[in-house]
Structure formats: C-alpha cells, structure tokens
XYZ file of C-alpha atoms in Angstrom:
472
model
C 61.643 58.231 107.013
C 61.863 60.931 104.891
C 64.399 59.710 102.376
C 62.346 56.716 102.202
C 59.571 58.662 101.374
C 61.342 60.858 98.375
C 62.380 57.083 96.909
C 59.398 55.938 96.885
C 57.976 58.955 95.218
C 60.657 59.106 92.574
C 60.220 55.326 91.963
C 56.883 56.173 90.927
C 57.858 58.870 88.531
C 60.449 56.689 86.825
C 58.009 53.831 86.702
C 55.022 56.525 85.114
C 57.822 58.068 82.603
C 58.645 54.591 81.328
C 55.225 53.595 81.228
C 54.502 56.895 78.693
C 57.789 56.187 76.703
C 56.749 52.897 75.904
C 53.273 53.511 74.738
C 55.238 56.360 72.455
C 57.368 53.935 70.458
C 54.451 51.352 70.472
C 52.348 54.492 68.313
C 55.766 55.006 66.293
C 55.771 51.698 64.981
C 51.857 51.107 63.674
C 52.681 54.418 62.258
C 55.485 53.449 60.031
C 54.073 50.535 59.500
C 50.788 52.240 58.039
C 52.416 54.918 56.382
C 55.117 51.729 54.669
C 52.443 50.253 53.315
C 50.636 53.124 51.809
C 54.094 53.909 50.298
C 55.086 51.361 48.464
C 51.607 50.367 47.287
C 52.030 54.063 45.663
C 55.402 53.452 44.637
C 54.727 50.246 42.835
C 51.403 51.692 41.174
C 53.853 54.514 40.120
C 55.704 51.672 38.090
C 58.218 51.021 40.510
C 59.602 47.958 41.924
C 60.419 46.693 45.024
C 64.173 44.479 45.551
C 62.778 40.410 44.827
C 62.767 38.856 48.581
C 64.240 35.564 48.408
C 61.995 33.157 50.591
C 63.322 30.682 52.992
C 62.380 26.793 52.770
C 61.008 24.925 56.009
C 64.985 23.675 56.392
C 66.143 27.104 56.396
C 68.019 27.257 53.257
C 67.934 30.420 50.619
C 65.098 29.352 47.958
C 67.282 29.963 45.321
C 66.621 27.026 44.111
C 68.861 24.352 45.405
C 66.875 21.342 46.631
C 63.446 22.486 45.620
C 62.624 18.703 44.702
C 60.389 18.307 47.678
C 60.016 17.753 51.276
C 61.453 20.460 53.782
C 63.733 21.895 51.384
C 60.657 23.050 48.431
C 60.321 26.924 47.863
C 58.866 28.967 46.352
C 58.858 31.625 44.019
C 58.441 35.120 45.381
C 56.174 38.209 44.196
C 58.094 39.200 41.139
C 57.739 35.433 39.368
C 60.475 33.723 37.921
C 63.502 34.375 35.814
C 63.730 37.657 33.561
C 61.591 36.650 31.748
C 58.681 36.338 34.165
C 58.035 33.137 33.284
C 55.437 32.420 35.885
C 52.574 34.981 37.597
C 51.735 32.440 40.285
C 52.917 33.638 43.343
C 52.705 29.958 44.171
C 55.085 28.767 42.244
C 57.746 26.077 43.190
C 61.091 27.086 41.771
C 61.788 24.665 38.649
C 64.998 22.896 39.249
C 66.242 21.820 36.011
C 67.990 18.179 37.212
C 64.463 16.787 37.606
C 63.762 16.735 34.417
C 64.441 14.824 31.345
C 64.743 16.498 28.265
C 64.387 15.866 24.314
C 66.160 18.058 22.016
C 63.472 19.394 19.458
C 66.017 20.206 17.210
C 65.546 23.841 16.363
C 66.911 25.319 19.553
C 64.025 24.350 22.044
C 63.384 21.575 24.088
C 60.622 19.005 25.077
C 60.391 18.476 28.879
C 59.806 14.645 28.489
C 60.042 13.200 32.222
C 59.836 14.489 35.484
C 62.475 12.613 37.757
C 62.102 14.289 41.241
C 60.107 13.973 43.933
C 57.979 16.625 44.790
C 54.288 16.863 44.930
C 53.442 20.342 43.641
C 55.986 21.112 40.326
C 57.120 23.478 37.864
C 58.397 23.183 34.439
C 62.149 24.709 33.703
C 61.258 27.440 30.681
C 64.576 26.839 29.716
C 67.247 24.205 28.750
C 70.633 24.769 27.927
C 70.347 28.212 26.784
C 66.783 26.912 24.609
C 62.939 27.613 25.502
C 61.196 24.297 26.487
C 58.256 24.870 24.173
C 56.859 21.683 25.297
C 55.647 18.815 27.744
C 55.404 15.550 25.445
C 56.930 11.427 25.361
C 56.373 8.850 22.758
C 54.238 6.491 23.673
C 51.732 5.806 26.582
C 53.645 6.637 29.841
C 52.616 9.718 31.130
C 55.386 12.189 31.233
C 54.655 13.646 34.852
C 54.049 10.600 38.329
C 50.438 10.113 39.527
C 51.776 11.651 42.556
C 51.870 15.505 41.492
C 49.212 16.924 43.028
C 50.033 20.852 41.235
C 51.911 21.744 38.402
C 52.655 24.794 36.661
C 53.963 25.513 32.806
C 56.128 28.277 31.754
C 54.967 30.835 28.865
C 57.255 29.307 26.706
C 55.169 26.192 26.175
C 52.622 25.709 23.258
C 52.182 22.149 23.322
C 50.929 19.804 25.629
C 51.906 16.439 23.871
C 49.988 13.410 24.193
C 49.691 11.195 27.362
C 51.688 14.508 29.159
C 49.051 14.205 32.614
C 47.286 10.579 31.582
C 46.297 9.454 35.029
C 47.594 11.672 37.299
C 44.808 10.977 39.438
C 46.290 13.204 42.494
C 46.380 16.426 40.435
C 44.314 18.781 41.464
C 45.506 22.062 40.079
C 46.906 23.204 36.451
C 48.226 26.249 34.836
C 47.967 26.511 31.211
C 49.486 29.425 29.975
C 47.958 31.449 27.216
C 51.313 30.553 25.338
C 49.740 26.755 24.470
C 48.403 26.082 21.060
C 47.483 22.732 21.342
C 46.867 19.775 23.911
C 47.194 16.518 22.522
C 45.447 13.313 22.547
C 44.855 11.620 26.058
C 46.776 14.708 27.184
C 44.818 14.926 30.610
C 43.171 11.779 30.402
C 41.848 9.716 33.824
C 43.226 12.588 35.798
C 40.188 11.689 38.301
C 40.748 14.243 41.040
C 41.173 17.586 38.622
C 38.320 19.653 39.851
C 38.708 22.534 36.711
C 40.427 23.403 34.108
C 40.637 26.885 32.135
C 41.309 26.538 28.879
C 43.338 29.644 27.214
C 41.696 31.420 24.047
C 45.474 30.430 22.588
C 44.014 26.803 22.090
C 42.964 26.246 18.264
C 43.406 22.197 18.643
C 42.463 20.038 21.353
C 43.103 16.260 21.299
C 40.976 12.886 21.190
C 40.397 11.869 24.844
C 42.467 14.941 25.894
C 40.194 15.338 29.312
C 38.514 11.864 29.230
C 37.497 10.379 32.911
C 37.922 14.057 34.318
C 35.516 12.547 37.072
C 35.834 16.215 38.904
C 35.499 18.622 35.951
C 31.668 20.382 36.551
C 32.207 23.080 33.749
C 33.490 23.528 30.436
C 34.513 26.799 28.527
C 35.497 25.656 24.823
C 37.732 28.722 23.618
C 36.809 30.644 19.994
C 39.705 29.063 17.721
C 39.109 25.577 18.173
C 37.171 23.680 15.552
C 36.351 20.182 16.230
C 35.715 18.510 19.158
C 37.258 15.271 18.786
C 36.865 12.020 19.833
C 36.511 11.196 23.500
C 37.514 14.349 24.367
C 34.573 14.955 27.162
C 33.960 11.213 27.556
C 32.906 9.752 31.042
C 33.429 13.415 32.997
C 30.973 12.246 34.961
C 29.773 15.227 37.302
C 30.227 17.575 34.254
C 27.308 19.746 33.880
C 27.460 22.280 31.376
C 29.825 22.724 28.294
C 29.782 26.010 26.465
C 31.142 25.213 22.439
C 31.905 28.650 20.524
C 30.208 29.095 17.284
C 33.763 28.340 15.791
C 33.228 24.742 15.930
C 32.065 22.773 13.024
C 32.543 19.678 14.149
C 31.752 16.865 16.506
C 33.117 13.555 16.858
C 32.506 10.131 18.369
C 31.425 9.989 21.737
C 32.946 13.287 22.767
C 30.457 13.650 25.413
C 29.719 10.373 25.751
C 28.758 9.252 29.965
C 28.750 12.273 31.191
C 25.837 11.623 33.386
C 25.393 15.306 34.763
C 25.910 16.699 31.621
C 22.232 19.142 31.389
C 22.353 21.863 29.294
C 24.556 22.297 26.119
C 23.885 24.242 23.006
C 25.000 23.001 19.578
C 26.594 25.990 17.435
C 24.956 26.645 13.841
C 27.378 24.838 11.678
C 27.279 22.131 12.916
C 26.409 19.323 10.532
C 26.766 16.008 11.989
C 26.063 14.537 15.488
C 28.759 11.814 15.174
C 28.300 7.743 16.746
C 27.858 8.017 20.749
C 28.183 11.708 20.756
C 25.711 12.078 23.871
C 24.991 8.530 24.459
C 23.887 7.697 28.392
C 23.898 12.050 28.982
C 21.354 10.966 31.709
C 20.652 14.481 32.962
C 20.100 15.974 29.598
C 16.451 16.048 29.243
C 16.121 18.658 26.074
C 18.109 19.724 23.237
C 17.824 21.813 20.396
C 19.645 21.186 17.183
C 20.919 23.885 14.710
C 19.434 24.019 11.393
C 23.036 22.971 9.859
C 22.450 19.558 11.103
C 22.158 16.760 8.217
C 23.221 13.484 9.858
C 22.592 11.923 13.088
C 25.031 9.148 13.952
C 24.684 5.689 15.333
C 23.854 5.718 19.040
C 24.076 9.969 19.447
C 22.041 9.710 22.298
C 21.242 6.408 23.313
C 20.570 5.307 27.047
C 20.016 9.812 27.488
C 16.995 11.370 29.318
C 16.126 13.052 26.607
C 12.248 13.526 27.271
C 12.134 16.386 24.515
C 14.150 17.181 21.132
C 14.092 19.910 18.562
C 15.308 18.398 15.485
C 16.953 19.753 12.544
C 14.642 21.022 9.522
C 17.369 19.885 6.866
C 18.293 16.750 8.557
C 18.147 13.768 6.079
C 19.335 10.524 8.062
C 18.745 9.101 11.463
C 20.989 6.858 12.392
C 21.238 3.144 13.888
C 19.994 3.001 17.654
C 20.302 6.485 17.763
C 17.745 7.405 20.315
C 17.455 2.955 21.635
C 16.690 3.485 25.165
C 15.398 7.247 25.491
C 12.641 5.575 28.114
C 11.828 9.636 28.898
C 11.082 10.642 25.382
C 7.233 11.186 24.985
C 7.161 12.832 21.213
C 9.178 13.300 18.218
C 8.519 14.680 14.765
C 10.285 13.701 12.360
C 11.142 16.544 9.802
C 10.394 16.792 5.897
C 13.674 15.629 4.101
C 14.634 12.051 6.001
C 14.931 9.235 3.380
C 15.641 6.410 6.275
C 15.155 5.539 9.760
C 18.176 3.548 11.247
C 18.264 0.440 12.526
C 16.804 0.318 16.278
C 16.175 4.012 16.138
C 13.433 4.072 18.911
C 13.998 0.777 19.916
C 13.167 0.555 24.024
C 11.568 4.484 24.269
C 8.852 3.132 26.582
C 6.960 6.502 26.631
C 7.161 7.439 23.405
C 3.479 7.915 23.023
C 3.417 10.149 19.592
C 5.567 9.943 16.259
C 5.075 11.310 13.087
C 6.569 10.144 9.852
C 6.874 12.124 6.799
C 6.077 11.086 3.742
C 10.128 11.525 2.383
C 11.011 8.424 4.492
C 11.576 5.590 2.043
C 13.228 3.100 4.575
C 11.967 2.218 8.246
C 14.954 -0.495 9.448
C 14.962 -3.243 11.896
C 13.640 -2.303 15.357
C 13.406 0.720 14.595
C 10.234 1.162 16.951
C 10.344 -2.111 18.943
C 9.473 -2.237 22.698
C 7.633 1.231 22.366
C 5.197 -0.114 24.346
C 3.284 3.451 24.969
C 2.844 3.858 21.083
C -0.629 3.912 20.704
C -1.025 4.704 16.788
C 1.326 5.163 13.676
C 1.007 6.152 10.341
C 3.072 4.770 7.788
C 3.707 6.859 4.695
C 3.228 5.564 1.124
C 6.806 6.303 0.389
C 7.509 3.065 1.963
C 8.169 -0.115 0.530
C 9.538 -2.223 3.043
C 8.295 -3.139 6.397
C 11.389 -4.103 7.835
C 11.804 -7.341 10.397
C 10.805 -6.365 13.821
C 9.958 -2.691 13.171
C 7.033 -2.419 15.857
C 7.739 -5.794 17.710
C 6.127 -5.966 21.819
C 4.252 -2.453 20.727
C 1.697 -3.648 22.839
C -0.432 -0.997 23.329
C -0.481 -0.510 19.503
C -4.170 -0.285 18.233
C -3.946 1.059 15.135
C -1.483 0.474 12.235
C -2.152 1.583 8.305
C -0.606 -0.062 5.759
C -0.597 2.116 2.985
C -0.723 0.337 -0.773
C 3.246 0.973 -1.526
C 3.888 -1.432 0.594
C 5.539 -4.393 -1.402
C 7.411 -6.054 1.471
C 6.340 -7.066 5.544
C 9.303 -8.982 6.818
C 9.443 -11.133 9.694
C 8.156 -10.126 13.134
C 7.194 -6.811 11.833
C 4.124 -6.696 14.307
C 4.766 -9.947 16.795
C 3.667 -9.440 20.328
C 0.769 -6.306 19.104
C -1.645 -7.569 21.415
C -3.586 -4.859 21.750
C -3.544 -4.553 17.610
C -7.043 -5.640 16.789
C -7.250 -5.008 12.610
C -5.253 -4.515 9.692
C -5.681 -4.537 5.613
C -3.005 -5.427 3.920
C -2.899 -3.933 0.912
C -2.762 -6.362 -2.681
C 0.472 -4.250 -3.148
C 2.295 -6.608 -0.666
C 3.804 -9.082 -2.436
C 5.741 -11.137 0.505
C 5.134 -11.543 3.986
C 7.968 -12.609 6.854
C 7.653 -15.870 8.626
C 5.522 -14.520 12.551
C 4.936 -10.853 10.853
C 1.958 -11.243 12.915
C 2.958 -13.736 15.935
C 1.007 -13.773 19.142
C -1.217 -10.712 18.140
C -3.623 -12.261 20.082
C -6.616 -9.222 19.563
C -6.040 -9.231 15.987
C -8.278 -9.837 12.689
C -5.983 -9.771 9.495
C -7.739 -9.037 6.332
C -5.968 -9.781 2.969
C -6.301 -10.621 -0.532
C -7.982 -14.167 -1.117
C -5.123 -14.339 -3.851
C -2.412 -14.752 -1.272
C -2.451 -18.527 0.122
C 0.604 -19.216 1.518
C 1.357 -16.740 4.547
C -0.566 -19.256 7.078
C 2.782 -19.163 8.733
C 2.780 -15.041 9.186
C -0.450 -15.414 11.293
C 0.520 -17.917 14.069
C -1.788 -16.582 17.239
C -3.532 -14.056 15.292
C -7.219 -13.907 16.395
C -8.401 -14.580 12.908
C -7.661 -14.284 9.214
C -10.156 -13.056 6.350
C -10.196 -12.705 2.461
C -11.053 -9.785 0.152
C-alpha cells in the first residue's frame, strides 16, 4: 500500500512539473514574438531590409511567377514590390507574366503593351519587354486593349500613356492604378467602364482625352490635376451618379458636352479663364441648381445647359453671346439678368423655362431669335429695348400669362407668331416704325386690343382671334 501511495504522489509531481514547464515555453514564445516584431519594425525604420518572402499560390507552387494567368495558380507580389526597379507599391499586386501580353515595338527601345491574352481577372502590366520599358498601354483602332472581364489592373511606373480605347468597356473593372509616371490618357481611354467606382488622377497628367471617362456610371467624384488645360469633349459625359468635379485654375478650356448627363452632378466651380461654355457642356445636369460664372466668360454655346435644374445663375459681366437653346427647358429657373454687353439672344434661348417669372434685357441686345422666350408661360411682363429691330418668329409664343409687352419705336420688323397664343395679353401699340408684320403675329390672343397706325391696311391676317383692332 505504501508503494502505491509514493506512485501516486510522484505521479502528481511529474504531472504539476509538466504542467509549469509548459506554461514556461507558452510565455517564451509571445515573448519573442513581441520582442520580433518590435525589432524589425526598428530595423526597417533604421533603413534596413528584410529577405523578399516569396508567397505561395492556392496550388502550392513558388509565386515566382510561373502560371500567374489566373485561377489557383495567381500570386502575388510580396512586401518589397516588383522587380529592381520597384515597379509596383501595391502590395496587391499580381505578378505580370510577360506571355500574356502582346506587344508593339515603339521603335526607340520601349514597348506598347497592346493586348492582354491571358486569363485572369485581376492583372498587371510587364514594365519591361525584351530588355525595353513598356512606356505604354495603347491599339489602333476601337478594340479595347484589356477583356471586359478584368475586374483590377495595375500599371508599372514606366508607363506615361494610356492610349486610346486602352479600358473602353471594361464594365467589370472596378479598381485602377495610375502611376504618377502617366502623362496622358487618351481618347475613350476609360470609356463605358460602368462598374469603376473612382479614379485618382496623378498631378503627372497635363492631357486628358475626348470621352476618356465617358459612361463612368460609378464615378461620384472628380479631382482634375493642376497641368491639364482643356477639358475635352465627352470627357465627363453621362457619369451619371457623379457629384462634384473640382477643375484647377489651370484650365482654360471647355469643350462639348464634357459634362453633359451627369444627372448628380451639384456643385462645380468654373476657373477664371475660362472663356467659353462650349455646345451641351452641362446640358440635362439635373441636380445642378446654381452656378456662378467667371468674369472671363464671353460665349455661351448652343444647349450649355439645357434640360438642367438650374433655378439660379450668375452670369458673366463681359459675356457678349447667348447661344441657341442654351437654357430650352430650365423649367426651375425663376430669374435671369441679362448683362450689359450681349448683342444677340440665340435661337430658343428660354424656350420651355416654365417659371421663369422675371427677365431683363439690356439695351446692347440688337437680336432676340426664334423662340427665344416661347412656352414661358410664368412671364408676366417684358421690356424690349430700342436696340431692337427685329421681333423674331415665335419669340414669346403660348406666353400666356403675358400681360404686358412694349414695343419700343426701333422696331422695324414683327415676324410671324411673335405673340400667338398671349391670351392673357390684353394691349399693345405698335409703333409707325414697324414696317412689316408676320402672317398670326398676333393669333388666338384672345384678351387682346391691337392699336396701330391707320396707314397700315394690310396685316388683317396678323390679327386672326385678336379681341379687336384700332387705328391711330
């Protein structure tokens, strides 16, 4: 019984000693790994570095690039980048493997990386090419240069062009480096690319194509860098939840429907310098309900901001022409004044602004076009200045709530329809300036008592529903 009893009791003390042992290595290992950590952190902030780890792919091969083209066997650059040269900070980075690609000899040493060939989803560029820097991402043509299928891509620092059509309708990307290397992105260069949620643009960029992010339905915010100079074409068109845009004072220039659709588009500011808002510029900007223009501005183009919820507008002191239908369709646009210095009102300026309640003219205008006012039917009063000559055809047309109406004794022209469909226009005196009156200037202004000179006998035609006609 006794040696049973000393057993047991030394059982006990080999089981406790064990126990303690145990918990003693356990404390040695959080230890070292602690004090690891601390270490190298200090050792790399010292300006050392650590051995490159190479990671292994889901397949269990070295990434060392072999079969990186997707699938299991896709890997991925580790914490140092890639190549001596560093060619890419993402630690994110798929390893480029060079037989994916297609490439076009630029002829100076470098390369164009003009197809991708593989399969994989999420991409990188090769920076190199048979000893050369590919310097850039371009094809002739319309085919786009990477598959609708890349969802990621990234570009080495030895790019500075991305050519036309490179991304056009890669609707599955979602993510994009562009290294500060680039100089330039072409026309169409990201165009349709419907799922791209952002995009930084480097300061490097001085030149940005026509249409280069058109249909970015994603994109919510745009940083323009200092450098670039003109907004082209169709560069912003039909980003559709894009909100803001922020355009450095280093642009002069604004072209054709560059921000045309973009339905969330709200707040933008237009740089001094500025001279011309180009055809469509803004045109149905739904969500942008003010704007203020720069003093530099001269010209406003055909349609700038048709179909936009504009409801307020600065306009430029120096501006001298507003162009055709360029506010048709405003329907939130209460007021305007028009500033000292515009010779001529396009075409269907106003035509459709169904609130517009309040416009002044100046007395510089010498031409009010077609339409220009038609279907204002909130426009209570107007005065037209003495610098006119010509009431154009259809100018206030179905301004039914239009009571009063001067014709000032420059006048030497009404055309046709000028006033048809006034019906709340109860008087006018037309001038003996006016030497010709438009077939229905008057039509169906069924309120209205014309007055005009007993001398002029044969504009029966001008008055057809007119309440009645006198002589002077």
């Amino acid at each position: 019984m006794n040696f049973f009893k000393k057993c047991r009791e030394r059982g006990s003390l080999n089981l406790e000693l064990a126990l303690m042992i145990g918990l003693l290595v356990i404390a040695a290992v959080v230890s070292l790994i602690f004090l690891g950590g601390r270490i190298s952190n200090s050792f790399l902030a010292a300006g050392g570095s650590l051995p490159e780890i190479s990671l292994l792919s889901l397949d269990g091969e070295s990434g060392d690039g072999a079969g990186g083209t997707g699938g299991g066997g896709e890997s991925v650059i580790g914490a140092t980048g890639f190549g001596p040269g560093g060619h890419y900070t993402s630690n994110s980075a798929p390893e480029p493997v060079e037989t994916d690609w297609t490439f076009t000899d630029n002829g100076d040493g470098t390369w164009t990386a003009s197809q991708y060939n593989g399969t994989a989803t999420v991409i990188s560029v090769p920076p190199q090419h048979n000893g050369g820097d590919v310097t850039k991402i371009y094809i002739t043509g319309f085919k786009a240069v990477i598959p609708t299928t890349i969802t990621g891509i990234y570009l080495p620092n030895t790019v500075t062009t991305i050519g036309n059509y490179a991304f056009r309708e890669c609707s599955s990307l979602t993510s994009v480096n562009i290294p500060n290397t680039v100089t330039t992105i072409g026309n169409n260069a990201f165009v349709d690319c419907s799922s791209l949620p952002s995009i930084a643009i480097p300061d490097s960029v001085t030149s940005i194509g026509s249409g280069a992010f058109q249909s970015c339905s994603k994109i919510s915010t745009i940083e323009i860098p200092n450098g670039v100079t003109t907004i082209n074409t169709y560069t912003f068109a039909s980003c559709l939840t894009l909100t803001s845009v922020k355009i450095p004072d280093t642009v002069t220039t604004i072209q054709q429907n560059a921000f045309g659709f973009c339905k969330a588009l709200s707040s933008i500011t237009i740089p001094d310098g500025v001279t011309t808002i180009d055809e469509y510029c803004f045109s149905t900007c739904t969500a942008l309900t003010s704007i203020t223009l720069p003093s530099s501005i001269t010209s406003i183009g055909d349609c700038a901001f048709i179909a936009s919820g504009l409801t307020t507008i600065n306009l430029s002191p120096n501006l001298k022409t507003l162009g055709n239908y360029s506010f048709e369709d405003c329907t939130g646009l209460k007021e305007i004044i028009i500033p000292s210095g515009v010779t001529t009102i396009g075409e269907r300026a106003f035509v459709g602004c169904s609130n517009l309640t309040s416009i002044n003219i100046p007395d510089t205008v010498t031409t009010i076009n077609s339409y220009a006012f038609a279907n204002c039917v909130s426009l209570a009063a107007i005065t037209i200045p003495s610098s006119v000559k010509i009431i154009d055809k259809g100018v206030f047309v179905s301004c039914s709530k239009l009571k009063v109406v001067n014709i000032p004794s420059g006048v030497t022209t009404i055309n046709s329809y000028a006033f048809e469909s006034c019906q709340s226009l109860t008087s006018v005196n037309i001038s003996s300036s006016v030497t010709s009156i438009g077939w229905g200037a008057f039509y169906d202004d069924t309120n209205l008592t014309v007055s005009r000179p007993a001398a002029k006998t044969d504009w029966t035609a001008s008055y057809l529903g007119c309440k009645a006609v006198t002589t002077y």
